[in-house]
mmCIF file of C-alpha atoms in Angstrom:
data_model
loop_
_atom_site.group_PDB
_atom_site.id
_atom_site.type_symbol
_atom_site.label_atom_id
_atom_site.label_comp_id
_atom_site.label_asym_id
_atom_site.label_seq_id
_atom_site.Cartn_x
_atom_site.Cartn_y
_atom_site.Cartn_z
ATOM 1 C CA MET A 194 103.532 76.900 122.323
ATOM 2 C CA ASN A 195 100.039 75.590 123.096
ATOM 3 C CA SER A 196 97.390 78.316 123.081
ATOM 4 C CA VAL A 197 94.407 79.735 121.232
ATOM 5 C CA HIS A 198 96.438 80.617 118.150
ATOM 6 C CA ASP A 199 96.578 76.877 117.366
ATOM 7 C CA CYS A 200 92.927 77.042 116.385
ATOM 8 C CA GLY A 201 92.538 74.810 113.331
ATOM 9 C CA GLY A 202 89.354 72.753 113.736
ATOM 10 C CA PHE A 203 87.849 74.736 116.639
ATOM 11 C CA ASP A 204 84.066 75.040 116.575
ATOM 12 C CA GLY A 205 81.961 78.085 117.315
ATOM 13 C CA PHE A 206 83.633 80.959 115.484
ATOM 14 C CA GLY A 207 80.821 81.350 112.970
ATOM 15 C CA ARG A 208 80.742 82.115 109.278
ATOM 16 C CA VAL A 209 83.552 83.635 107.290
ATOM 17 C CA VAL A 210 82.574 87.200 106.456
ATOM 18 C CA PRO A 211 84.642 88.768 103.679
ATOM 19 C CA GLU A 212 84.579 92.527 104.288
ATOM 20 C CA ASP A 213 84.294 93.180 100.586
ATOM 21 C CA TYR A 214 84.680 91.240 97.397
ATOM 22 C CA ASP A 215 87.993 89.889 96.268
ATOM 23 C CA GLY A 216 90.777 92.400 96.432
ATOM 24 C CA ARG A 217 88.822 95.624 96.422
ATOM 25 C CA GLU A 218 89.170 96.098 100.173
ATOM 26 C CA PRO A 219 91.643 98.772 101.278
ATOM 27 C CA VAL A 220 94.941 97.239 102.370
ATOM 28 C CA PHE A 221 94.705 99.322 105.559
ATOM 29 C CA LYS A 222 91.493 100.721 106.942
ATOM 30 C CA GLU A 223 93.071 103.134 109.415
ATOM 31 C CA GLU A 224 96.309 105.094 109.529
ATOM 32 C CA TRP A 225 97.544 103.356 112.688
ATOM 33 C CA GLU A 226 97.316 99.990 110.873
ATOM 34 C CA ARG A 227 99.505 101.364 108.074
ATOM 35 C CA ARG A 228 102.101 102.712 110.549
ATOM 36 C CA MET A 229 102.114 99.480 112.599
ATOM 37 C CA CYS A 230 102.577 97.317 109.528
ATOM 38 C CA GLY A 231 105.472 99.521 108.418
ATOM 39 C CA LEU A 232 107.057 99.436 111.875
ATOM 40 C CA PHE A 233 106.976 95.661 111.774
ATOM 41 C CA MET A 234 108.425 95.483 108.282
ATOM 42 C CA ILE A 235 111.438 97.665 109.021
ATOM 43 C CA THR A 236 112.248 96.204 112.437
ATOM 44 C CA ILE A 237 111.874 92.484 111.636
ATOM 45 C CA GLY A 238 115.179 91.031 110.548
ATOM 46 C CA ALA A 239 117.028 93.989 112.057
ATOM 47 C CA HIS A 240 115.969 93.483 115.682
ATOM 48 C CA TYR A 241 114.130 90.156 115.846
ATOM 49 C CA SER A 242 113.473 87.120 113.662
ATOM 50 C CA ASP A 243 110.260 85.865 112.044
ATOM 51 C CA ASP A 244 110.049 83.137 114.657
ATOM 52 C CA GLU A 245 110.550 85.538 117.562
ATOM 53 C CA PHE A 246 107.801 87.760 116.187
ATOM 54 C CA ARG A 247 105.405 84.871 115.772
ATOM 55 C CA GLN A 248 106.109 83.596 119.268
ATOM 56 C CA SER A 249 105.697 87.069 120.733
ATOM 57 C CA ARG A 250 102.251 87.338 119.138
ATOM 58 C CA GLU A 251 101.376 83.863 120.436
ATOM 59 C CA ARG A 252 102.269 84.956 123.979
ATOM 60 C CA LEU A 253 99.557 87.616 123.915
ATOM 61 C CA GLU A 254 97.013 86.921 126.641
ATOM 62 C CA PRO A 255 94.396 84.601 125.029
ATOM 63 C CA VAL A 256 91.355 86.834 125.481
ATOM 64 C CA LYS A 257 93.201 89.724 123.860
ATOM 65 C CA TYR A 258 94.424 87.425 121.086
ATOM 66 C CA LEU A 259 90.815 86.577 120.273
ATOM 67 C CA THR A 260 89.356 90.068 120.574
ATOM 68 C CA ARG A 261 91.940 92.658 119.522
ATOM 69 C CA PRO A 262 92.351 93.702 115.880
ATOM 70 C CA TYR A 263 95.093 92.008 113.884
ATOM 71 C CA TYR A 264 97.502 94.941 113.703
ATOM 72 C CA GLU A 265 96.941 95.685 117.389
ATOM 73 C CA GLN A 266 98.213 92.158 118.043
ATOM 74 C CA TRP A 267 101.286 93.149 116.016
ATOM 75 C CA TRP A 268 101.702 96.187 118.283
ATOM 76 C CA PHE A 269 101.731 93.967 121.370
ATOM 77 C CA ALA A 270 104.180 91.582 119.691
ATOM 78 C CA VAL A 271 106.653 94.232 118.502
ATOM 79 C CA ALA A 272 106.501 96.399 121.646
ATOM 80 C CA ARG A 273 107.118 93.315 123.791
ATOM 81 C CA LEU A 274 110.127 92.221 121.735
ATOM 82 C CA MET A 275 111.689 95.700 121.825
ATOM 83 C CA MET A 276 111.343 95.771 125.613
ATOM 84 C CA GLU A 277 112.557 92.219 126.143
ATOM 85 C CA LYS A 278 115.628 92.937 124.055
ATOM 86 C CA GLY A 279 116.364 96.047 126.077
ATOM 87 C CA LEU A 280 115.943 98.373 123.083
ATOM 88 C CA LEU A 281 113.380 100.374 125.012
ATOM 89 C CA THR A 282 112.273 100.187 128.624
ATOM 90 C CA PRO A 283 108.698 99.901 129.857
ATOM 91 C CA GLU A 284 109.216 103.071 131.904
ATOM 92 C CA GLU A 285 110.327 105.215 128.985
ATOM 93 C CA PHE A 286 107.533 103.873 126.825
ATOM 94 C CA ALA A 287 104.942 104.707 129.499
ATOM 95 C CA ARG A 288 106.410 108.213 129.867
ATOM 96 C CA HIS A 289 106.492 108.845 126.146
ATOM 97 C CA LEU A 290 102.943 107.577 125.672
ATOM 98 C CA ALA A 291 101.642 109.768 128.503
ATOM 99 C CA ALA A 292 103.506 112.830 127.232
ATOM 100 C CA GLY A 293 102.236 112.347 123.706
ATOM 101 C CA ARG A 294 98.660 111.989 124.830
ATOM 102 C CA ALA A 295 98.955 115.014 127.131
ATOM 103 C CA ALA A 296 100.296 117.048 124.227
ATOM 104 C CA ALA A 297 97.356 115.880 122.155
ATOM 105 C CA GLY A 298 94.994 117.183 124.797
ATOM 106 C CA ASN A 299 94.150 113.803 126.231
ATOM 107 C CA ALA A 300 95.567 114.329 129.704
ATOM 108 C CA ASP A 301 92.152 114.090 131.314
ATOM 109 C CA ILE A 302 91.361 110.855 129.469
ATOM 110 C CA LEU A 303 94.668 109.343 130.595
ATOM 111 C CA ALA A 304 93.858 110.229 134.210
ATOM 112 C CA GLY A 305 90.457 108.621 133.732
ATOM 113 C CA ASP A 306 92.050 105.403 132.465
ATOM 114 C CA ALA A 307 94.376 105.100 135.441
ATOM 115 C CA MET B 264 110.014 77.336 152.311
ATOM 116 C CA ALA B 265 112.192 74.632 150.847
ATOM 117 C CA GLY B 266 110.743 75.462 147.456
ATOM 118 C CA GLN B 267 111.589 79.106 147.885
ATOM 119 C CA HIS B 268 115.101 78.227 148.864
ATOM 120 C CA ASP B 269 115.511 76.006 145.824
ATOM 121 C CA ASP B 270 114.195 78.738 143.577
ATOM 122 C CA HIS B 271 116.655 81.167 145.056
ATOM 123 C CA ASP B 272 119.554 78.789 144.488
ATOM 124 C CA HIS B 273 118.395 78.224 140.973
ATOM 125 C CA ASP B 274 118.210 81.944 140.296
ATOM 126 C CA ASP B 275 121.712 82.478 141.657
ATOM 127 C CA HIS B 276 122.953 79.645 139.537
ATOM 128 C CA ALA B 277 121.214 81.010 136.451
ATOM 129 C CA HIS B 278 122.558 84.442 137.126
ATOM 130 C CA HIS B 279 126.055 83.078 137.404
ATOM 131 C CA ASP B 280 126.053 80.814 134.377
ATOM 132 C CA HIS B 281 123.438 82.408 132.139
ATOM 133 C CA PRO B 282 123.156 86.076 132.962
ATOM 134 C CA HIS B 283 121.484 86.871 129.643
ATOM 135 C CA HIS B 284 118.687 84.415 130.322
ATOM 136 C CA HIS B 285 118.120 85.909 133.754
ATOM 137 C CA PHE B 286 117.888 89.492 132.452
ATOM 138 C CA HIS B 287 115.631 88.392 129.615
ATOM 139 C CA ARG B 288 113.085 87.016 132.075
ATOM 140 C CA ILE B 289 113.074 90.258 134.071
ATOM 141 C CA HIS B 290 112.556 92.261 130.880
ATOM 142 C CA SER B 291 109.754 89.933 129.905
ATOM 143 C CA GLU B 292 107.868 90.323 133.189
ATOM 144 C CA ALA B 293 108.261 94.101 133.198
ATOM 145 C CA ALA B 294 107.214 94.318 129.549
ATOM 146 C CA ASP B 295 104.149 92.209 130.192
ATOM 147 C CA ALA B 296 103.119 94.327 133.187
ATOM 148 C CA LEU B 297 103.442 97.574 131.218
ATOM 149 C CA LEU B 298 101.691 96.222 128.120
ATOM 150 C CA MET B 299 98.722 94.993 130.123
ATOM 151 C CA SER B 300 98.487 98.261 132.081
ATOM 152 C CA ILE B 301 98.158 100.347 128.901
ATOM 153 C CA ALA B 302 96.237 97.814 126.821
ATOM 154 C CA ASP B 303 93.024 99.852 126.840
ATOM 155 C CA ILE B 304 94.549 103.152 125.767
ATOM 156 C CA GLU B 305 93.571 103.901 122.177
ATOM 157 C CA ILE B 306 95.720 101.881 119.792
ATOM 158 C CA SER B 307 96.465 104.848 117.524
ATOM 159 C CA ALA B 308 98.283 106.558 120.425
ATOM 160 C CA ARG B 309 100.173 103.386 121.324
ATOM 161 C CA VAL B 310 101.368 102.888 117.743
ATOM 162 C CA LYS B 311 102.358 106.553 117.458
ATOM 163 C CA ALA B 312 104.357 106.376 120.694
ATOM 164 C CA LEU B 313 106.169 103.234 119.534
ATOM 165 C CA GLU B 314 107.081 104.763 116.175
ATOM 166 C CA GLU B 315 108.224 108.039 117.762
ATOM 167 C CA LEU B 316 110.329 106.396 120.443
ATOM 168 C CA LEU B 317 112.017 103.975 118.034
ATOM 169 C CA THR B 318 112.664 106.908 115.697
ATOM 170 C CA LEU B 319 114.188 108.995 118.507
ATOM 171 C CA LYS B 320 116.487 106.084 119.318
ATOM 172 C CA GLY B 321 117.582 105.798 115.704
ATOM 173 C CA LEU B 322 116.109 102.314 115.366
ATOM 174 C CA VAL B 323 113.513 103.339 112.786
ATOM 175 C CA ASP B 324 113.792 105.649 109.776
ATOM 176 C CA PRO B 325 110.318 107.103 109.074
ATOM 177 C CA ALA B 326 111.158 107.564 105.392
ATOM 178 C CA ALA B 327 112.034 103.873 105.098
ATOM 179 C CA LEU B 328 108.788 103.052 106.863
ATOM 180 C CA ASP B 329 106.818 105.172 104.368
ATOM 181 C CA ALA B 330 108.592 103.486 101.469
ATOM 182 C CA VAL B 331 107.922 99.920 102.598
ATOM 183 C CA VAL B 332 104.274 100.685 103.311
ATOM 184 C CA ASP B 333 103.873 102.223 99.856
ATOM 185 C CA LEU B 334 105.411 99.112 98.368
ATOM 186 C CA TYR B 335 102.872 96.772 99.945
ATOM 187 C CA GLU B 336 99.917 99.134 99.667
ATOM 188 C CA ASN B 337 100.374 100.251 96.069
ATOM 189 C CA GLN B 338 102.856 98.075 94.215
ATOM 190 C CA ILE B 339 102.955 94.468 95.416
ATOM 191 C CA GLY B 340 99.628 92.686 95.191
ATOM 192 C CA PRO B 341 97.545 90.025 93.489
ATOM 193 C CA LYS B 342 98.198 91.540 90.054
ATOM 194 C CA ASN B 343 101.635 89.904 90.366
ATOM 195 C CA GLY B 344 100.154 86.476 90.968
ATOM 196 C CA ALA B 345 97.635 86.997 88.173
ATOM 197 C CA ARG B 346 100.507 87.498 85.726
ATOM 198 C CA VAL B 347 102.050 84.214 86.871
ATOM 199 C CA ILE B 348 98.773 82.341 86.381
ATOM 200 C CA ALA B 349 98.049 83.938 82.998
ATOM 201 C CA ARG B 350 101.506 82.935 81.796
ATOM 202 C CA ALA B 351 100.939 79.383 83.053
ATOM 203 C CA TRP B 352 97.601 79.182 81.225
ATOM 204 C CA SER B 353 99.183 80.477 78.021
ATOM 205 C CA ASP B 354 102.469 78.601 77.980
ATOM 206 C CA PRO B 355 102.539 74.872 78.840
ATOM 207 C CA ALA B 356 106.319 74.916 79.302
ATOM 208 C CA TYR B 357 106.032 77.762 81.814
ATOM 209 C CA LYS B 358 103.238 75.951 83.638
ATOM 210 C CA LYS B 359 105.389 72.816 83.934
ATOM 211 C CA TRP B 360 108.264 74.971 85.248
ATOM 212 C CA LEU B 361 105.937 76.710 87.726
ATOM 213 C CA LEU B 362 104.726 73.405 89.138
ATOM 214 C CA GLU B 363 108.217 71.886 89.285
ATOM 215 C CA ASP B 364 110.294 74.876 90.391
ATOM 216 C CA PRO B 365 107.936 77.656 91.453
ATOM 217 C CA ASN B 366 110.616 79.870 93.026
ATOM 218 C CA ALA B 367 112.513 80.081 89.746
ATOM 219 C CA ALA B 368 109.432 80.411 87.547
ATOM 220 C CA ILE B 369 107.950 83.189 89.695
ATOM 221 C CA ALA B 370 111.290 84.988 89.992
ATOM 222 C CA ASP B 371 111.518 84.872 86.187
ATOM 223 C CA LEU B 372 108.613 87.338 86.086
ATOM 224 C CA GLY B 373 110.403 89.537 88.623
ATOM 225 C CA PHE B 374 108.486 88.598 91.748
ATOM 226 C CA THR B 375 110.778 87.829 94.679
ATOM 227 C CA GLY B 376 111.132 88.944 98.272
ATOM 228 C CA ALA B 377 110.104 88.424 101.863
ATOM 229 C CA GLN B 378 107.497 85.813 102.717
ATOM 230 C CA GLY B 379 107.819 84.132 99.342
ATOM 231 C CA GLU B 380 111.171 82.403 99.605
ATOM 232 C CA ASN B 381 109.814 78.857 99.360
ATOM 233 C CA MET B 382 106.807 78.716 97.083
ATOM 234 C CA VAL B 383 104.664 75.737 96.134
ATOM 235 C CA ALA B 384 102.240 75.980 93.201
ATOM 236 C CA LEU B 385 99.073 73.880 93.485
ATOM 237 C CA GLU B 386 97.229 73.079 90.269
ATOM 238 C CA ASN B 387 93.451 72.844 90.338
ATOM 239 C CA THR B 388 92.010 70.241 87.975
ATOM 240 C CA ASP B 389 88.557 68.895 87.196
ATOM 241 C CA GLY B 390 88.911 66.431 90.052
ATOM 242 C CA VAL B 391 91.010 68.310 92.619
ATOM 243 C CA HIS B 392 90.475 71.746 94.158
ATOM 244 C CA ASN B 393 93.175 73.276 96.366
ATOM 245 C CA VAL B 394 92.631 75.917 99.049
ATOM 246 C CA VAL B 395 95.178 77.609 101.324
ATOM 247 C CA VAL B 396 95.069 78.723 104.957
ATOM 248 C CA CYS B 397 97.446 79.553 107.780
ATOM 249 C CA THR B 398 95.798 78.105 110.865
ATOM 250 C CA LEU B 399 98.541 79.289 113.249
ATOM 251 C CA CYS B 400 98.814 82.924 112.176
ATOM 252 C CA SER B 401 98.642 84.641 108.795
ATOM 253 C CA CYS B 402 101.394 83.209 106.565
ATOM 254 C CA TYR B 403 100.774 84.263 102.964
ATOM 255 C CA PRO B 404 102.847 84.599 99.764
ATOM 256 C CA TRP B 405 103.504 88.362 99.809
ATOM 257 C CA PRO B 406 105.494 88.706 96.546
ATOM 258 C CA VAL B 407 102.641 87.303 94.457
ATOM 259 C CA LEU B 408 99.534 88.240 96.469
ATOM 260 C CA GLY B 409 100.531 91.209 98.657
ATOM 261 C CA LEU B 410 99.194 91.365 102.211
ATOM 262 C CA PRO B 411 96.370 89.012 103.178
ATOM 263 C CA PRO B 412 92.738 90.124 103.436
ATOM 264 C CA VAL B 413 91.097 90.440 106.840
ATOM 265 C CA TRP B 414 88.986 87.296 106.430
ATOM 266 C CA TYR B 415 92.091 85.171 105.716
ATOM 267 C CA LYS B 416 93.455 86.193 109.134
ATOM 268 C CA SER B 417 90.116 85.736 110.910
ATOM 269 C CA MET B 418 89.297 82.998 113.397
ATOM 270 C CA PRO B 419 86.258 81.735 111.428
ATOM 271 C CA TYR B 420 88.403 81.028 108.345
ATOM 272 C CA ARG B 421 91.381 79.621 110.257
ATOM 273 C CA THR B 422 89.237 77.317 112.388
ATOM 274 C CA ARG B 423 86.736 76.083 109.810
ATOM 275 C CA ILE B 424 88.492 75.722 106.470
ATOM 276 C CA VAL B 425 90.484 72.737 107.753
ATOM 277 C CA ARG B 426 87.452 71.008 109.196
ATOM 278 C CA ASP B 427 84.600 71.856 106.856
ATOM 279 C CA PRO B 428 86.154 73.230 103.681
ATOM 280 C CA ARG B 429 83.198 72.424 101.428
ATOM 281 C CA SER B 430 80.822 74.613 103.457
ATOM 282 C CA VAL B 431 83.316 77.460 103.745
ATOM 283 C CA LEU B 432 83.881 77.407 99.986
ATOM 284 C CA ALA B 433 80.110 77.465 99.462
ATOM 285 C CA GLU B 434 79.961 80.647 101.568
ATOM 286 C CA PHE B 435 82.355 82.189 99.062
ATOM 287 C CA GLY B 436 79.960 81.077 96.309
ATOM 288 C CA THR B 437 82.152 78.153 95.286
ATOM 289 C CA VAL B 438 79.948 75.061 95.126
ATOM 290 C CA LEU B 439 81.986 72.095 93.997
ATOM 291 C CA PRO B 440 80.677 68.707 92.829
ATOM 292 C CA ASP B 441 80.737 66.042 95.539
ATOM 293 C CA THR B 442 83.161 64.135 93.360
ATOM 294 C CA THR B 443 85.750 66.938 93.508
ATOM 295 C CA GLU B 444 88.442 66.276 96.070
ATOM 296 C CA ILE B 445 89.252 69.334 98.201
ATOM 297 C CA ARG B 446 92.832 69.630 99.453
ATOM 298 C CA VAL B 447 93.483 72.169 102.223
ATOM 299 C CA TRP B 448 97.084 73.366 102.575
ATOM 300 C CA ASP B 449 98.207 74.853 105.904
ATOM 301 C CA SER B 450 100.960 77.423 105.317
ATOM 302 C CA ASN B 451 103.864 77.796 107.685
ATOM 303 C CA SER B 452 106.753 80.120 108.310
ATOM 304 C CA GLU B 453 108.789 78.535 105.526
ATOM 305 C CA VAL B 454 106.427 77.281 102.832
ATOM 306 C CA ARG B 455 103.893 79.490 100.998
ATOM 307 C CA TYR B 456 101.315 78.290 98.476
ATOM 308 C CA LEU B 457 99.891 79.698 95.246
ATOM 309 C CA VAL B 458 96.830 78.024 93.755
ATOM 310 C CA VAL B 459 96.767 77.735 89.970
ATOM 311 C CA PRO B 460 93.042 77.982 89.192
ATOM 312 C CA ARG B 461 91.480 76.100 86.284
ATOM 313 C CA ARG B 462 91.485 78.109 83.074
ATOM 314 C CA PRO B 463 87.859 79.122 82.439
ATOM 315 C CA GLU B 464 85.881 77.962 79.417
ATOM 316 C CA GLY B 465 85.541 80.409 76.563
ATOM 317 C CA THR B 466 88.998 81.918 76.881
ATOM 318 C CA GLN B 467 90.581 80.479 73.749
ATOM 319 C CA GLY B 468 92.511 83.132 71.904
ATOM 320 C CA MET B 469 92.697 85.550 74.839
ATOM 321 C CA ASP B 470 96.128 87.045 75.389
ATOM 322 C CA GLU B 471 97.963 86.983 78.694
ATOM 323 C CA ALA B 472 96.887 90.465 79.716
ATOM 324 C CA ALA B 473 93.218 89.623 79.172
ATOM 325 C CA LEU B 474 93.601 86.293 80.962
ATOM 326 C CA ALA B 475 95.259 87.985 83.934
ATOM 327 C CA GLY B 476 92.108 90.045 84.324
ATOM 328 C CA LEU B 477 90.186 86.853 85.096
ATOM 329 C CA VAL B 478 92.575 85.752 87.855
ATOM 330 C CA THR B 479 91.366 87.110 91.186
ATOM 331 C CA ARG B 480 93.177 87.132 94.478
ATOM 332 C CA ASP B 481 90.606 84.781 95.974
ATOM 333 C CA SER B 482 91.046 82.292 93.136
ATOM 334 C CA MET B 483 94.769 82.120 93.922
ATOM 335 C CA ILE B 484 93.999 81.435 97.606
ATOM 336 C CA GLY B 485 91.560 78.825 96.348
ATOM 337 C CA VAL B 486 88.289 80.024 97.886
ATOM 338 C CA THR B 487 86.880 80.816 94.447
ATOM 339 C CA GLU B 488 87.534 79.857 90.849
ATOM 340 C CA ALA B 489 88.808 82.234 88.192
ATOM 341 C CA LEU B 490 86.246 84.553 86.611
ATOM 342 C CA THR B 491 84.574 83.541 83.385
ATOM 343 C CA PRO B 492 84.832 86.167 80.660
ATOM 344 C CA GLU B 493 81.953 88.557 80.002
ATOM 345 C CA PRO B 494 80.235 87.621 76.732
ATOM 346 C CA ALA B 495 81.370 90.942 75.223
ATOM 347 C CA ALA B 496 84.970 90.116 76.056
ATOM 348 C CA GLU B 497 84.881 87.046 73.841
ATOM 349 C CA GLY B 498 85.124 89.272 70.813
ATOM 350 C CA ALA B 499 82.697 90.951 68.474
ATOM 351 C CA PRO B 500 81.079 88.775 65.805
#
């Protein structure tokens, strides 16, 4: 597939900025990154292949590919594959997400997003 | 109108002969619409919902998830690779084995598993410096280095290291002589690379454990060289 992921040699992305020195960075900076990485690791192989995962990430809309954090790109890739394979439906995911956020006291924020 | 008609015929045909393909495309469009509609909801909530729903459906075991995360967060990491390099520096026969049959040599130290099935070891010498990237995504040798750092997965590194490696290495503090050839290796879904850094000066007589302490993650990716020992570490007079 031909898109922004095939970026070797592109100009304009600036300097490489290591976030810390050589291995002392935390493996995950936030809990959701840890959970997303784990979700990927226990669903790959069982429900989709390496190549399907990679292609799913590459199909992320290019602006989001360039601007969303790495493990958020994994979320898009895994959620898409689960829906495409019929293992969960978009409707039930939307319902579950809304219910969870309402339970967490975010109902007003959800309404604001819509 | 003719186009529409043709499309309709094609869809009927596809439905008849390849029903799976047809359903897959519908799933894909619906998935895309939903994903884009919720893309700005906080990611922590979206990850939580995915984990919960897959758990409710019996597709994910949270305990297994915890275990695999612990493995990559606390157990598998660049200390594994450092042991491989220290052994190679200490034992010429092992180094030869590592360069000729890296899968076997690395497995001999107990390091095997996902994303390290087809390893290639790249030896740095006085004239050749190797550095590794994955321009297309984030391929990395997990069994020996763990999960990749953020900068390895970043667009600046992926775009520039293949085009201007000497400058990128300089930004990591690695200034190589103009006469040193730099070889950039682009990882892929099958092949993963481990750089064997040059053994630093002043390390004669150091045992493997001490040598492993000089082998950093970044030196095994190839953006830096191995550490040189602190003067005190060279032994008391």
